[in-house]
Amino acid sequence: MSFKPRILIAEDESGIADTLQYVLKSDGFTPVWCATAEEAIAQFAQEPPALAILDVGLPDLNGFELFKRLRALNQSQGGAEVPMLFLTARSDEIDRVVGLELGADDYIAKPFSPRELVARVRTILRRSARAAPGGAAGTNNGVPPQISGATAPASSQPPAMPFALDNERMQIRYYGRLLELSRYEYGLLRLLVQRPGRVFTRDELLQLVWDDASDSFDRTVDAHVKTLRAKLKAVAPDVEPIRTLRGTGYALNEELPHSVP
């Protein structure tokens, strides 16, 4: 009998919750719906899920505060860190920024594609499984092999990222070298570095990095990524830290060497 990972859903809108439960259940998960933050905390305390989906606008507690409480509860329980994903309103750019700043693994804006959400959930769980001690498939909160990656060796460890962020000085070091970055180059690279492997669409990068995305275009992102790559290549010529997903966007390579000659 296969184990179905529990996905905690904190969402007060029953229509959205029903859609989430249906699509997650159809994809081999066990969804647990909580209409309030209080219920979510109780369910989390009873049994930590494989992943939590948190709506920002809950009736009894702000979704960001719920995130903090669940993270604190997670730490007090001493188990593996539970990844979390925020549901935000499409127009609320600040919600997305705050969510990522807090340490959420991802966000998805309403209205959303149910299949995209499931794909994001699977991606986060795979990433979490690789980051878990030992990296063994099936050991991360009950994530089954088809999610965590059964072909990965049990002894694999996530590589140390060669980037060092200094948020107070708005500086980034790459393999120990301080990068000379423009404001938007810094914003782009910082966002990618904070979520290795997470694919950001050009539209998302425009919304999260640029002051007024409506006055910018996809080619603006492409141009800045091009200059970023040139500066990174000047430090490590044989390393390709930024991946391009044609027709989609960009992601930071998760498998970078620990050091360069």
Short mmCIF file of C-alpha atoms in Angstrom, two decimals:
data_model
loop_
_atom_site.label_atom_id
_atom_site.label_comp_id
_atom_site.label_asym_id
_atom_site.label_seq_id
_atom_site.Cartn_x
_atom_site.Cartn_y
_atom_site.Cartn_z
CA MET A 1 0.00 0.00 0.00
CA SER A 2 1.56 3.30 -1.09
CA PHE A 3 1.84 6.20 1.34
CA LYS A 4 0.10 9.42 0.34
CA PRO A 5 1.83 12.57 1.64
CA ARG A 6 -0.35 14.91 3.68
CA ILE A 7 -0.75 18.42 2.29
CA LEU A 8 -2.10 20.96 4.77
CA ILE A 9 -4.37 23.58 3.17
CA ALA A 10 -5.17 26.78 5.10
CA GLU A 11 -7.83 28.45 2.94
CA ASP A 12 -11.11 30.05 4.01
CA GLU A 13 -12.79 30.05 0.58
CA SER A 14 -14.56 26.70 0.24
CA GLY A 15 -14.61 26.83 -3.58
CA ILE A 16 -10.84 27.19 -3.79
CA ALA A 17 -10.34 24.61 -1.04
CA ASP A 18 -12.55 22.09 -2.89
CA THR A 19 -10.52 22.57 -6.07
CA LEU A 20 -7.24 22.12 -4.19
CA GLN A 21 -8.46 19.01 -2.42
CA TYR A 22 -9.72 17.44 -5.62
CA VAL A 23 -6.58 18.03 -7.68
CA LEU A 24 -4.21 17.00 -4.87
CA LYS A 25 -6.18 13.86 -4.10
CA SER A 26 -6.25 12.98 -7.80
CA ASP A 27 -2.47 13.28 -7.90
CA GLY A 28 -1.76 10.92 -5.02
CA PHE A 29 -1.74 13.27 -2.02
CA THR A 30 -3.85 13.40 1.12
CA PRO A 31 -5.18 16.96 1.45
CA VAL A 32 -6.17 18.26 4.89
CA TRP A 33 -8.33 21.36 4.68
CA CYS A 34 -8.42 23.97 7.44
CA ALA A 35 -10.68 27.01 7.06
CA THR A 36 -8.88 28.98 9.78
CA ALA A 37 -5.35 29.50 11.02
CA GLU A 38 -6.32 28.04 14.39
CA GLU A 39 -7.37 24.77 12.76
CA ALA A 40 -4.16 24.72 10.71
CA ILE A 41 -2.00 25.12 13.81
CA ALA A 42 -3.87 22.30 15.55
CA GLN A 43 -3.51 19.97 12.56
CA PHE A 44 0.16 20.84 12.17
CA ALA A 45 0.81 20.14 15.86
CA GLN A 46 -0.98 16.81 15.64
CA GLU A 47 1.01 15.64 12.61
CA PRO A 48 3.38 17.79 10.53
CA PRO A 49 2.44 17.55 6.84
CA ALA A 50 4.75 16.99 3.88
CA LEU A 51 3.91 20.52 2.75
CA ALA A 52 1.62 23.39 3.75
CA ILE A 53 -0.35 25.67 1.42
CA LEU A 54 -1.24 28.92 3.19
CA ASP A 55 -3.66 31.59 2.02
CA VAL A 56 -2.42 35.06 2.89
CA GLY A 57 -5.89 36.41 3.69
CA LEU A 58 -7.21 34.09 6.40
CA PRO A 59 -10.07 35.39 8.59
CA ASP A 60 -8.53 34.86 12.04
CA LEU A 61 -4.80 35.37 11.40
CA ASN A 62 -2.65 36.86 8.67
CA GLY A 63 -1.11 34.14 6.53
CA PHE A 64 2.36 35.52 7.17
CA GLU A 65 1.87 35.29 10.93
CA LEU A 66 0.56 31.74 10.51
CA PHE A 67 3.73 30.92 8.57
CA LYS A 68 5.87 32.20 11.45
CA ARG A 69 3.91 30.19 14.03
CA LEU A 70 4.03 27.00 11.99
CA ARG A 71 7.75 27.44 11.42
CA ALA A 72 8.30 27.95 15.17
CA LEU A 73 6.13 24.91 15.93
CA ASN A 74 8.09 22.91 13.38
CA GLN A 75 11.38 23.85 15.04
CA SER A 76 10.06 23.01 18.52
CA GLN A 77 9.01 19.56 17.30
CA GLY A 78 12.53 18.93 16.07
CA GLY A 79 11.46 17.27 12.83
CA ALA A 80 12.39 17.97 9.21
CA GLU A 81 11.49 21.48 8.10
CA VAL A 82 8.09 21.54 6.43
CA PRO A 83 8.11 23.45 3.11
CA MET A 84 5.36 26.04 2.66
CA LEU A 85 3.71 27.73 -0.30
CA PHE A 86 1.64 30.93 -0.19
CA LEU A 87 -1.58 31.62 -2.08
CA THR A 88 -1.79 35.33 -2.88
CA ALA A 89 -4.09 37.69 -4.77
CA ARG A 90 -2.70 38.39 -8.24
CA SER A 91 -2.67 42.16 -7.67
CA ASP A 92 -0.86 42.02 -4.33
CA GLU A 93 2.79 42.14 -5.41
CA ILE A 94 3.88 43.03 -1.87
CA ASP A 95 2.43 39.75 -0.59
CA ARG A 96 4.66 37.78 -2.94
CA VAL A 97 7.74 39.74 -1.91
CA VAL A 98 7.01 39.41 1.81
CA GLY A 99 6.31 35.70 1.45
CA LEU A 100 9.66 35.04 -0.21
CA GLU A 101 11.45 37.29 2.28
CA LEU A 102 10.01 35.26 5.18
CA GLY A 103 11.43 32.08 3.70
CA ALA A 104 8.44 30.51 1.97
CA ASP A 105 9.38 27.97 -0.67
CA ASP A 106 7.11 29.42 -3.32
CA TYR A 107 3.92 31.36 -3.99
CA ILE A 108 1.14 31.08 -6.52
CA ALA A 109 -1.29 33.86 -7.44
CA LYS A 110 -5.06 33.55 -7.62
CA PRO A 111 -6.72 32.63 -9.88
CA PHE A 112 -4.35 29.75 -10.52
CA SER A 113 -4.12 26.65 -12.65
CA PRO A 114 -4.69 23.58 -10.42
CA ARG A 115 -2.22 21.57 -12.50
CA GLU A 116 0.42 24.28 -12.12
CA LEU A 117 -0.09 24.23 -8.37
CA VAL A 118 0.41 20.46 -8.22
CA ALA A 119 3.54 20.82 -10.36
CA ARG A 120 4.86 23.46 -7.93
CA VAL A 121 4.08 21.16 -4.97
CA ARG A 122 5.98 18.27 -6.56
CA THR A 123 8.95 20.51 -7.39
CA ILE A 124 9.15 21.79 -3.82
CA LEU A 125 8.94 18.27 -2.39
CA ARG A 126 11.67 17.02 -4.71
CA ARG A 127 13.89 19.93 -3.69
CA SER A 128 13.17 19.32 0.00
CA ALA A 129 13.96 15.64 -0.37
CA ARG A 130 17.34 16.46 -1.92
CA ALA A 131 18.10 18.89 0.90
CA ALA A 132 17.15 16.41 3.66
CA PRO A 133 20.04 14.67 5.51
CA GLY A 134 20.98 11.60 3.50
CA GLY A 135 18.74 12.65 0.64
CA ALA A 136 17.05 9.26 0.67
CA ALA A 137 13.88 8.90 -1.34
CA GLY A 138 10.78 8.38 0.71
CA THR A 139 12.24 9.72 3.94
CA ASN A 140 11.12 13.34 3.75
CA ASN A 141 7.77 13.54 5.54
CA GLY A 142 6.64 10.45 3.70
CA VAL A 143 7.32 11.76 0.19
CA PRO A 144 7.11 8.70 -2.09
CA PRO A 145 9.86 7.79 -4.59
CA GLN A 146 7.95 9.18 -7.58
CA ILE A 147 8.11 12.63 -5.94
CA SER A 148 11.45 12.63 -4.18
CA GLY A 149 13.43 10.99 -6.97
CA ALA A 150 14.15 7.29 -6.45
CA THR A 151 17.20 7.36 -8.72
CA ALA A 152 19.16 9.73 -6.46
CA PRO A 153 21.91 8.04 -4.44
CA ALA A 154 21.09 7.74 -0.74
CA SER A 155 24.30 9.53 0.23
CA SER A 156 23.77 12.58 -2.00
CA GLN A 157 24.10 15.96 -0.31
CA PRO A 158 22.99 19.36 -1.64
CA PRO A 159 25.96 21.34 -2.93
CA ALA A 160 27.09 24.42 -1.07
CA MET A 161 25.98 27.49 -2.97
CA PRO A 162 28.91 29.71 -4.06
CA PHE A 163 26.87 32.88 -3.47
CA ALA A 164 27.02 34.99 -0.30
CA LEU A 165 24.29 37.60 0.19
CA ASP A 166 24.77 40.76 2.21
CA ASN A 167 21.28 42.27 2.29
CA GLU A 168 22.24 45.24 4.45
CA ARG A 169 24.91 46.39 1.99
CA MET A 170 22.96 45.09 -1.04
CA GLN A 171 26.01 43.13 -2.13
CA ILE A 172 26.57 39.61 -3.45
CA ARG A 173 29.80 37.65 -3.50
CA TYR A 174 30.35 34.86 -6.00
CA TYR A 175 33.09 32.36 -5.15
CA GLY A 176 34.42 34.96 -2.74
CA ARG A 177 34.52 37.79 -5.31
CA LEU A 178 32.39 40.87 -4.79
CA LEU A 179 30.19 41.47 -7.82
CA GLU A 180 29.72 44.98 -9.24
CA LEU A 181 25.97 44.94 -9.81
CA SER A 182 23.40 47.49 -10.84
CA ARG A 183 20.27 47.83 -8.75
CA TYR A 184 18.19 45.53 -10.94
CA GLU A 185 21.00 43.04 -11.49
CA TYR A 186 21.28 42.77 -7.71
CA GLY A 187 17.51 42.32 -7.35
CA LEU A 188 17.39 39.61 -10.01
CA LEU A 189 20.35 37.63 -8.73
CA ARG A 190 19.25 37.93 -5.11
CA LEU A 191 15.83 36.50 -5.97
CA LEU A 192 17.31 33.60 -7.92
CA VAL A 193 19.89 32.82 -5.23
CA GLN A 194 17.24 32.72 -2.51
CA ARG A 195 15.34 30.00 -4.39
CA PRO A 196 17.81 27.69 -6.18
CA GLY A 197 16.06 25.59 -8.81
CA ARG A 198 12.83 27.58 -8.61
CA VAL A 199 11.80 28.70 -12.10
CA PHE A 200 10.74 32.34 -12.26
CA THR A 201 8.83 33.47 -15.34
CA ARG A 202 9.82 36.75 -16.92
CA ASP A 203 6.54 38.25 -15.73
CA GLU A 204 7.26 37.20 -12.15
CA LEU A 205 10.74 38.70 -12.30
CA LEU A 206 9.32 41.96 -13.63
CA GLN A 207 6.72 42.07 -10.87
CA LEU A 208 9.14 41.23 -8.06
CA VAL A 209 12.23 43.21 -9.08
CA TRP A 210 11.19 46.22 -11.14
CA ASP A 211 9.54 49.31 -9.63
CA ASP A 212 6.89 49.58 -12.34
CA ALA A 213 6.53 46.34 -14.26
CA SER A 214 3.91 47.88 -16.54
CA ASP A 215 6.59 50.12 -18.04
CA SER A 216 9.01 47.23 -18.64
CA PHE A 217 9.07 44.32 -21.07
CA ASP A 218 10.28 40.72 -21.23
CA ARG A 219 13.37 41.80 -23.14
CA THR A 220 14.29 44.01 -20.16
CA VAL A 221 14.67 40.88 -18.05
CA ASP A 222 16.60 39.10 -20.80
CA ALA A 223 18.99 42.03 -21.15
CA HIS A 224 19.73 42.11 -17.42
CA VAL A 225 20.22 38.35 -17.28
CA LYS A 226 22.69 38.67 -20.17
CA THR A 227 24.78 41.26 -18.31
CA LEU A 228 24.55 39.21 -15.12
CA ARG A 229 25.87 36.13 -16.90
CA ALA A 230 28.78 38.12 -18.28
CA LYS A 231 29.77 39.29 -14.79
CA LEU A 232 29.43 35.79 -13.35
CA LYS A 233 31.44 34.29 -16.21
CA ALA A 234 34.23 36.77 -15.51
CA VAL A 235 34.60 35.13 -12.09
CA ALA A 236 34.03 31.50 -13.12
CA PRO A 237 34.29 31.10 -16.93
CA ASP A 238 33.36 27.40 -16.98
CA VAL A 239 30.31 27.63 -14.69
CA GLU A 240 26.75 28.31 -15.88
CA PRO A 241 24.85 29.39 -12.74
CA ILE A 242 21.68 30.70 -14.46
CA ARG A 243 19.55 28.28 -16.46
CA THR A 244 17.20 29.40 -19.23
CA LEU A 245 13.94 27.53 -19.71
CA ARG A 246 12.88 28.50 -23.21
CA GLY A 247 9.46 30.07 -23.34
CA THR A 248 9.24 30.12 -19.54
CA GLY A 249 11.95 31.98 -17.65
CA TYR A 250 15.06 31.54 -15.54
CA ALA A 251 16.31 29.53 -12.58
CA LEU A 252 19.50 29.28 -10.57
CA ASN A 253 21.40 26.06 -11.18
CA GLU A 254 21.21 23.88 -8.06
CA GLU A 255 24.33 21.86 -8.93
CA LEU A 256 27.18 24.33 -8.86
CA PRO A 257 30.76 23.36 -7.96
CA HIS A 258 31.88 24.23 -4.43
CA SER A 259 34.91 26.08 -5.71
CA VAL A 260 36.64 27.14 -8.91
CA PRO A 261 40.36 27.24 -9.78
#
